[in-house]
Short mmCIF file of C-alpha atoms and ligand atoms in Angstrom, two decimals:
data_model
loop_
_atom_site.label_atom_id
_atom_site.label_comp_id
_atom_site.label_asym_id
_atom_site.label_seq_id
_atom_site.Cartn_x
_atom_site.Cartn_y
_atom_site.Cartn_z
CA MET A 1074 0.00 0.00 0.00
CA LYS A 1075 1.22 3.51 -0.68
CA HIS A 1076 3.10 5.66 1.79
CA VAL A 1077 1.38 8.66 3.39
CA ASN A 1078 3.12 11.67 4.91
CA THR A 1079 1.91 12.32 8.45
CA SER A 1080 4.77 14.60 9.45
CA VAL A 1081 4.14 18.20 10.46
CA ASN A 1082 6.56 21.06 10.89
CA ILE A 1083 5.77 23.48 13.67
CA ALA A 1084 8.14 26.39 14.10
CA GLY A 1085 11.02 24.45 12.54
CA VAL A 1086 10.44 21.30 14.60
CA THR A 1087 9.41 18.23 12.58
CA PHE A 1088 6.99 15.92 14.37
CA SER A 1089 6.64 12.46 12.76
CA ASN A 1090 2.88 12.82 13.13
CA PRO A 1091 0.47 15.42 14.55
CA VAL A 1092 -0.46 13.48 17.73
CA ILE A 1093 1.02 14.92 20.93
CA ALA A 1094 0.23 14.02 24.55
CA ALA A 1095 -1.19 17.07 26.38
CA SER A 1096 0.51 18.61 29.39
CA GLY A 1097 -0.57 17.30 32.78
CA THR A 1098 -2.15 14.12 31.48
CA TYR A 1099 0.96 12.14 30.52
CA GLY A 1100 3.39 13.04 33.30
CA PHE A 1101 6.89 12.79 31.85
CA GLY A 1102 5.93 9.76 29.80
CA ARG A 1103 7.36 7.19 32.23
CA GLU A 1104 4.13 5.50 33.33
CA TYR A 1105 2.71 5.36 29.80
CA GLY A 1106 6.03 4.10 28.48
CA ASN A 1107 5.30 0.79 30.26
CA TYR A 1108 2.30 0.24 28.00
CA VAL A 1109 2.76 2.35 24.89
CA ASP A 1110 5.60 2.62 22.37
CA LEU A 1111 6.44 6.29 22.94
CA ASN A 1112 8.35 6.32 19.63
CA LYS A 1113 4.98 6.17 17.86
CA LEU A 1114 3.81 9.55 19.21
CA GLY A 1115 4.57 12.81 17.47
CA GLY A 1116 5.48 14.37 20.80
CA ILE A 1117 4.79 14.88 24.47
CA SER A 1118 4.10 18.08 26.34
CA VAL A 1119 5.35 17.36 29.84
CA LYS A 1120 3.60 18.24 33.10
CA GLY A 1121 3.67 22.01 33.75
CA LEU A 1122 6.99 22.93 35.39
CA THR A 1123 7.82 25.76 37.74
CA LEU A 1124 11.18 27.17 38.87
CA LEU A 1125 10.87 25.47 42.27
CA PRO A 1126 9.09 22.19 43.10
CA ARG A 1127 5.38 22.51 43.98
CA GLU A 1128 3.14 20.19 45.96
CA GLY A 1129 0.01 21.44 44.26
CA ASN A 1130 -3.38 22.06 45.88
CA MET A 1131 -5.01 20.18 48.75
CA PRO A 1132 -7.30 17.25 47.86
CA PRO A 1133 -9.96 16.63 46.71
CA ARG A 1134 -8.60 18.00 43.45
CA ILE A 1135 -10.33 15.82 40.86
CA ALA A 1136 -14.09 15.47 40.29
CA GLU A 1137 -16.00 13.63 37.59
CA THR A 1138 -18.58 15.58 35.60
CA PRO A 1139 -20.85 14.67 32.67
CA SER A 1140 -18.54 13.88 29.72
CA GLY A 1141 -15.51 15.32 31.45
CA MET A 1142 -13.72 16.10 34.67
CA LEU A 1143 -12.79 19.02 36.88
CA ASN A 1144 -9.24 19.25 38.18
CA SER A 1145 -7.49 21.62 40.53
CA VAL A 1146 -4.14 19.85 40.72
CA GLY A 1147 -2.39 23.22 40.99
CA LEU A 1148 0.80 22.46 39.08
CA GLU A 1149 2.27 19.77 41.31
CA ASN A 1150 5.72 19.18 39.81
CA PRO A 1151 9.34 18.41 40.78
CA GLY A 1152 10.68 21.78 39.53
CA VAL A 1153 12.68 22.52 36.41
CA GLU A 1154 16.10 21.41 37.80
CA ARG A 1155 14.86 17.91 38.66
CA PHE A 1156 13.19 17.71 35.26
CA ILE A 1157 16.49 18.54 33.58
CA SER A 1158 18.53 16.03 35.61
CA ASP A 1159 16.05 13.13 35.85
CA GLU A 1160 13.49 13.33 33.07
CA ILE A 1161 15.33 14.64 30.01
CA PRO A 1162 17.70 11.62 29.96
CA PHE A 1163 14.64 9.33 30.06
CA LEU A 1164 12.78 11.16 27.28
CA SER A 1165 15.92 11.42 25.14
CA GLN A 1166 15.86 7.64 24.60
CA TYR A 1167 12.78 8.03 22.44
CA ASP A 1168 12.20 9.31 18.96
CA LEU A 1169 9.49 11.80 19.91
CA LYS A 1170 9.61 15.55 20.31
CA THR A 1171 9.67 16.95 23.83
CA ILE A 1172 7.71 20.09 24.57
CA VAL A 1173 8.25 21.66 27.98
CA ASN A 1174 5.22 23.29 29.56
CA VAL A 1175 6.55 26.28 31.49
CA ALA A 1176 4.54 28.00 34.25
CA GLY A 1177 5.50 30.99 36.37
CA ASN A 1178 4.38 33.53 38.94
CA SER A 1179 6.18 36.41 37.26
CA ILE A 1180 7.83 37.38 33.98
CA GLU A 1181 11.22 36.73 35.66
CA ASP A 1182 10.16 33.14 36.42
CA TYR A 1183 9.34 32.52 32.77
CA VAL A 1184 12.61 34.09 31.65
CA ASN A 1185 14.73 32.19 34.19
CA MET A 1186 13.19 28.87 33.25
CA THR A 1187 13.70 29.60 29.56
CA LEU A 1188 17.39 30.32 30.21
CA LYS A 1189 17.79 26.99 32.03
CA LEU A 1190 16.00 25.07 29.27
CA ASN A 1191 18.07 26.76 26.55
CA GLU A 1192 21.01 24.56 27.53
CA THR A 1193 19.07 21.28 27.22
CA SER A 1194 18.01 19.04 24.33
CA VAL A 1195 14.26 19.79 24.60
CA ASP A 1196 12.61 20.69 21.31
CA MET A 1197 10.11 23.41 22.15
CA LEU A 1198 8.66 25.49 24.98
CA GLU A 1199 4.94 25.75 25.62
CA ILE A 1200 4.46 28.82 27.75
CA ASN A 1201 1.54 28.12 30.04
CA LEU A 1202 -0.39 31.37 30.44
CA SER A 1203 -3.55 29.48 31.16
CA CYS A 1204 -3.43 27.36 34.33
CA PRO A 1205 -6.59 28.29 36.24
CA ASN A 1206 -5.63 26.43 39.41
CA VAL A 1207 -2.87 28.57 40.88
CA LYS A 1208 -3.40 31.85 42.70
CA HIS A 1209 -0.62 33.93 41.16
CA GLY A 1210 0.82 34.32 37.67
CA CYS A 1211 -0.04 31.98 34.83
CA VAL A 1212 -3.66 32.63 33.90
CA SER A 1213 -3.55 36.18 35.26
CA PHE A 1214 -1.16 36.90 32.35
CA GLY A 1215 -3.19 34.84 29.93
CA VAL A 1216 -6.48 36.69 30.31
CA SER A 1217 -5.11 40.07 29.22
CA GLU A 1218 -3.70 41.05 25.84
CA GLN A 1219 -0.96 43.04 27.54
CA GLY A 1220 -0.02 40.18 29.86
CA VAL A 1221 0.29 37.76 26.95
CA TYR A 1222 2.29 40.27 24.95
CA GLU A 1223 4.74 41.03 27.77
CA VAL A 1224 5.47 37.43 28.75
CA THR A 1225 5.77 36.28 25.13
CA LYS A 1226 8.14 39.11 24.24
CA ALA A 1227 10.33 38.56 27.30
CA VAL A 1228 10.59 34.81 26.67
CA LYS A 1229 11.23 35.22 22.94
CA GLU A 1230 14.04 37.66 23.64
CA VAL A 1231 16.04 35.00 25.51
CA SER A 1232 14.83 31.68 24.11
CA LYS A 1233 16.99 29.51 21.86
CA LYS A 1234 14.00 27.17 21.44
CA PRO A 1235 10.80 27.70 19.46
CA VAL A 1236 8.10 29.16 21.73
CA ILE A 1237 4.41 28.37 21.60
CA ILE A 1238 1.92 30.08 23.87
CA LYS A 1239 -0.81 28.03 25.55
CA LEU A 1240 -4.03 30.01 25.63
CA THR A 1241 -6.88 30.02 28.09
CA PRO A 1242 -10.49 29.80 26.90
CA ASN A 1243 -11.59 31.86 29.92
CA VAL A 1244 -11.56 35.12 27.93
CA THR A 1245 -13.95 37.15 25.80
CA SER A 1246 -11.96 36.90 22.57
CA ILE A 1247 -9.34 34.16 22.29
CA ALA A 1248 -8.58 35.32 18.74
CA SER A 1249 -7.46 38.78 19.97
CA ILE A 1250 -5.25 37.16 22.61
CA ALA A 1251 -3.73 34.81 20.01
CA TYR A 1252 -3.04 37.79 17.76
CA LYS A 1253 -1.14 39.50 20.59
CA ALA A 1254 0.99 36.39 21.10
CA GLN A 1255 1.85 36.42 17.39
CA ASP A 1256 2.56 40.14 17.55
CA ALA A 1257 5.06 39.57 20.37
CA GLY A 1258 6.93 36.96 18.31
CA ALA A 1259 5.37 33.63 19.33
CA ASP A 1260 6.20 30.76 16.99
CA GLY A 1261 2.81 29.14 17.52
CA VAL A 1262 -0.13 28.83 19.90
CA SER A 1263 -1.78 25.88 21.61
CA LEU A 1264 -5.39 25.87 22.76
CA ILE A 1265 -7.46 25.29 24.75
CA ASN A 1266 -6.56 24.87 28.38
CA THR A 1267 -9.42 23.99 30.75
CA ILE A 1268 -12.60 26.03 31.29
CA THR A 1269 -13.16 27.14 34.87
CA GLY A 1270 -16.02 25.25 36.53
CA MET A 1271 -17.50 24.28 39.89
CA LYS A 1272 -19.27 21.25 41.31
CA ILE A 1273 -21.25 21.46 44.57
CA ASN A 1274 -22.05 18.70 47.06
CA VAL A 1275 -25.70 19.50 47.87
CA LYS A 1276 -25.59 17.66 51.22
CA THR A 1277 -22.72 19.71 52.62
CA ARG A 1278 -23.41 22.72 50.35
CA ARG A 1279 -19.68 22.88 49.81
CA PRO A 1280 -17.76 22.75 46.56
CA VAL A 1281 -16.51 19.23 45.86
CA LEU A 1282 -12.99 20.51 45.13
CA TYR A 1283 -10.97 21.84 48.07
CA ASN A 1284 -9.90 24.71 45.82
CA ASN A 1285 -13.62 25.50 45.24
CA THR A 1286 -13.23 25.77 41.47
CA GLY A 1287 -11.34 23.69 38.93
CA GLY A 1288 -10.65 23.35 35.22
CA LEU A 1289 -13.16 21.45 33.10
CA SER A 1290 -11.70 19.16 30.44
CA GLY A 1291 -12.79 16.19 28.35
CA PRO A 1292 -15.44 15.72 25.63
CA ALA A 1293 -17.77 18.26 27.30
CA ILE A 1294 -15.50 21.10 26.13
CA ARG A 1295 -14.73 19.84 22.61
CA PRO A 1296 -17.25 21.92 20.62
CA ILE A 1297 -16.02 25.06 22.40
CA ALA A 1298 -12.41 24.17 21.68
CA VAL A 1299 -13.09 23.45 17.99
CA ARG A 1300 -14.92 26.77 17.63
CA MET A 1301 -11.98 28.58 19.27
CA VAL A 1302 -9.41 26.92 16.98
CA HIS A 1303 -11.55 28.01 14.03
CA GLU A 1304 -11.61 31.61 15.29
CA VAL A 1305 -7.89 31.70 16.03
CA TYR A 1306 -7.03 30.19 12.63
CA GLN A 1307 -8.75 33.13 10.97
CA ALA A 1308 -6.87 35.65 13.12
CA ILE A 1309 -3.21 34.51 12.91
CA ASP A 1310 -0.61 33.08 10.51
CA ILE A 1311 1.50 31.05 12.97
CA PRO A 1312 0.78 27.32 13.57
CA ILE A 1313 -1.93 26.17 15.98
CA ILE A 1314 -1.94 23.06 18.15
CA GLY A 1315 -5.54 22.21 19.02
CA MET A 1316 -6.92 20.29 21.97
CA GLY A 1317 -9.97 19.81 24.17
CA GLY A 1318 -11.87 16.56 24.59
CA ILE A 1319 -10.29 14.48 21.83
CA THR A 1320 -11.33 10.83 22.21
CA CYS A 1321 -10.69 9.38 18.73
CA LEU A 1322 -9.35 10.12 15.24
CA SER A 1323 -12.57 11.78 14.10
CA ASP A 1324 -12.37 14.25 17.01
CA ALA A 1325 -8.73 14.98 16.14
CA LEU A 1326 -9.66 15.59 12.50
CA GLU A 1327 -12.23 18.19 13.55
CA PHE A 1328 -9.42 20.25 15.04
CA ILE A 1329 -7.18 19.78 12.00
CA ILE A 1330 -9.94 20.75 9.57
CA ALA A 1331 -10.66 23.82 11.75
CA GLY A 1332 -7.01 24.89 11.34
CA ALA A 1333 -4.80 23.01 13.79
CA SER A 1334 -1.47 21.72 12.40
CA ALA A 1335 -1.29 19.21 15.28
CA VAL A 1336 -3.44 18.05 18.18
CA MET A 1337 -2.89 17.25 21.83
CA ILE A 1338 -4.68 14.44 23.63
CA GLY A 1339 -5.41 15.04 27.33
CA THR A 1340 -8.13 13.72 29.62
CA TYR A 1341 -9.01 10.71 27.48
CA ASN A 1342 -5.57 9.22 28.10
CA PHE A 1343 -6.99 8.42 31.55
CA MET A 1344 -9.83 6.42 29.95
CA ASN A 1345 -7.57 4.72 27.41
CA PRO A 1346 -3.80 4.84 27.93
CA TYR A 1347 -3.29 3.53 24.38
CA LEU A 1348 -5.28 6.36 22.81
CA CYS A 1349 -2.45 8.49 21.40
CA GLU A 1350 -0.88 5.51 19.65
CA GLN A 1351 -4.29 4.32 18.41
CA ILE A 1352 -5.06 7.71 16.87
CA VAL A 1353 -1.74 7.62 14.95
CA ILE A 1354 -2.58 4.13 13.59
CA ASP A 1355 -6.11 5.24 12.66
CA LEU A 1356 -4.81 8.40 10.99
CA ILE A 1357 -2.47 6.46 8.68
CA ASP A 1358 -5.33 4.10 7.80
CA TYR A 1359 -7.70 6.98 7.17
CA MET A 1360 -5.24 8.79 4.91
CA LYS A 1361 -4.57 5.64 2.87
CA HIS A 1362 -8.25 4.92 2.38
CA ASN A 1363 -9.11 8.49 1.48
CA ASN A 1364 -6.17 9.14 -0.84
CA ILE A 1365 -4.69 11.86 1.32
CA ASP A 1366 -0.95 11.85 0.64
CA ASN A 1367 0.00 14.58 3.10
CA ILE A 1368 -1.73 15.53 6.34
CA LYS A 1369 -1.09 19.20 5.52
CA GLU A 1370 -3.84 18.96 2.87
CA MET A 1371 -6.37 18.74 5.68
CA VAL A 1372 -5.18 21.63 7.85
CA GLY A 1373 -7.77 24.43 7.70
CA SER A 1374 -9.74 22.65 4.98
CA LEU A 1375 -13.06 23.60 6.56
CA ARG A 1376 -15.88 24.38 4.14
CA LEU A 1377 -18.15 26.87 5.85
CA ASN A 1378 -21.86 26.89 5.10
CA GLY A 1379 -23.51 29.87 3.44
C1 FMN B 1632 -5.29 16.54 35.47
C2 FMN B 1632 -4.91 17.61 34.47
C3 FMN B 1632 -3.73 18.33 34.65
C4 FMN B 1632 -3.37 19.33 33.71
N1 FMN B 1632 -2.18 19.99 33.88
C5 FMN B 1632 -1.79 20.90 32.96
C6 FMN B 1632 -0.52 21.56 33.05
O1 FMN B 1632 0.30 21.28 33.94
N2 FMN B 1632 -0.21 22.51 32.12
C7 FMN B 1632 -1.08 22.82 31.08
O2 FMN B 1632 -0.76 23.69 30.25
N3 FMN B 1632 -2.26 22.19 30.95
C8 FMN B 1632 -2.64 21.25 31.85
N4 FMN B 1632 -3.85 20.60 31.71
C9 FMN B 1632 -4.72 20.96 30.57
C10 FMN B 1632 -4.58 19.98 29.40
O3 FMN B 1632 -3.24 19.98 28.90
C11 FMN B 1632 -5.55 20.38 28.25
O4 FMN B 1632 -5.25 21.70 27.82
C12 FMN B 1632 -7.01 20.35 28.67
O5 FMN B 1632 -7.26 19.34 29.63
C13 FMN B 1632 -7.95 20.15 27.48
O6 FMN B 1632 -7.70 18.95 26.79
P1 FMN B 1632 -8.46 17.55 27.13
O7 FMN B 1632 -9.93 17.85 27.18
O8 FMN B 1632 -8.08 16.60 26.04
O9 FMN B 1632 -7.96 17.12 28.47
C14 FMN B 1632 -4.23 19.61 32.61
C15 FMN B 1632 -5.41 18.88 32.45
C16 FMN B 1632 -5.76 17.89 33.35
C17 FMN B 1632 -7.05 17.12 33.13
#
């Protein structure tokens, strides 16, 4: 059977296919590596890292919701130094691209982490301006055009790696925010992070999550995420990585048709740890059966009605 080209180039980095594990749902790949051939994935975006280790929020910090989940993990992570010493050597064994999800309380945090990561073999930085579960920094930059502009510019000034900006959906116009990221020099954007939500225990009349609110993810948010990728694709020229509730190839294709050059798979990894690899297999099959030689033909191929 004929060969199909699934590779995508995002900001000079060539991924063997457009399927990437989403930050916070795949750890540093170790646990999944026991079950899945990590070489088959296009890439992994590692758990959000901060300058210093963080324990995250108090439990309960996960709650199930219809077609999704709420989480308020609060960026529990070993810190960037431990990532560099312990996790990069592990990930380097595999033929997949490593994206580092960088979170900070201040512009200096983002800059300092970028400087440390400059000297490593990681492929790309994903600047997390969208974590809703920490009190300072992060999403407080991501909800304002100026905040996004300032962090992006500062990181781009020092980064030796391509920089993509991870956007929050908790804004009035995600397209305007994406435009500001591009304006400040971003090499790409990824979207969406979780949508802020709340679940209440009616017996105790208390929120189920200790943090009161959390980020909603999973299939429940997919139509919103697809709509946002569509809007952002019309507003910018840099590549988009789309995510939000992908459970199968067809879901992934929605994002690609809306304008995403690649997709990230998050919450559904918890339902099916083989999902990323399965979507790659299904994509190759789909392309062969539909005479699509190159995945790029599908990016932004949406035919609007009317
Ligand atoms: C438990 C959990 C932890 C997450 N941690 C991070 C994180 O550290 N950094 C980040 O940018 N996004 C994080 N996310 C957001 C996901 O990467 C993704 O943007 C979001 O969940 C939407 O995709 P999905 O519906 O496929 O999960 C997390 C999501 C979940 C469910």
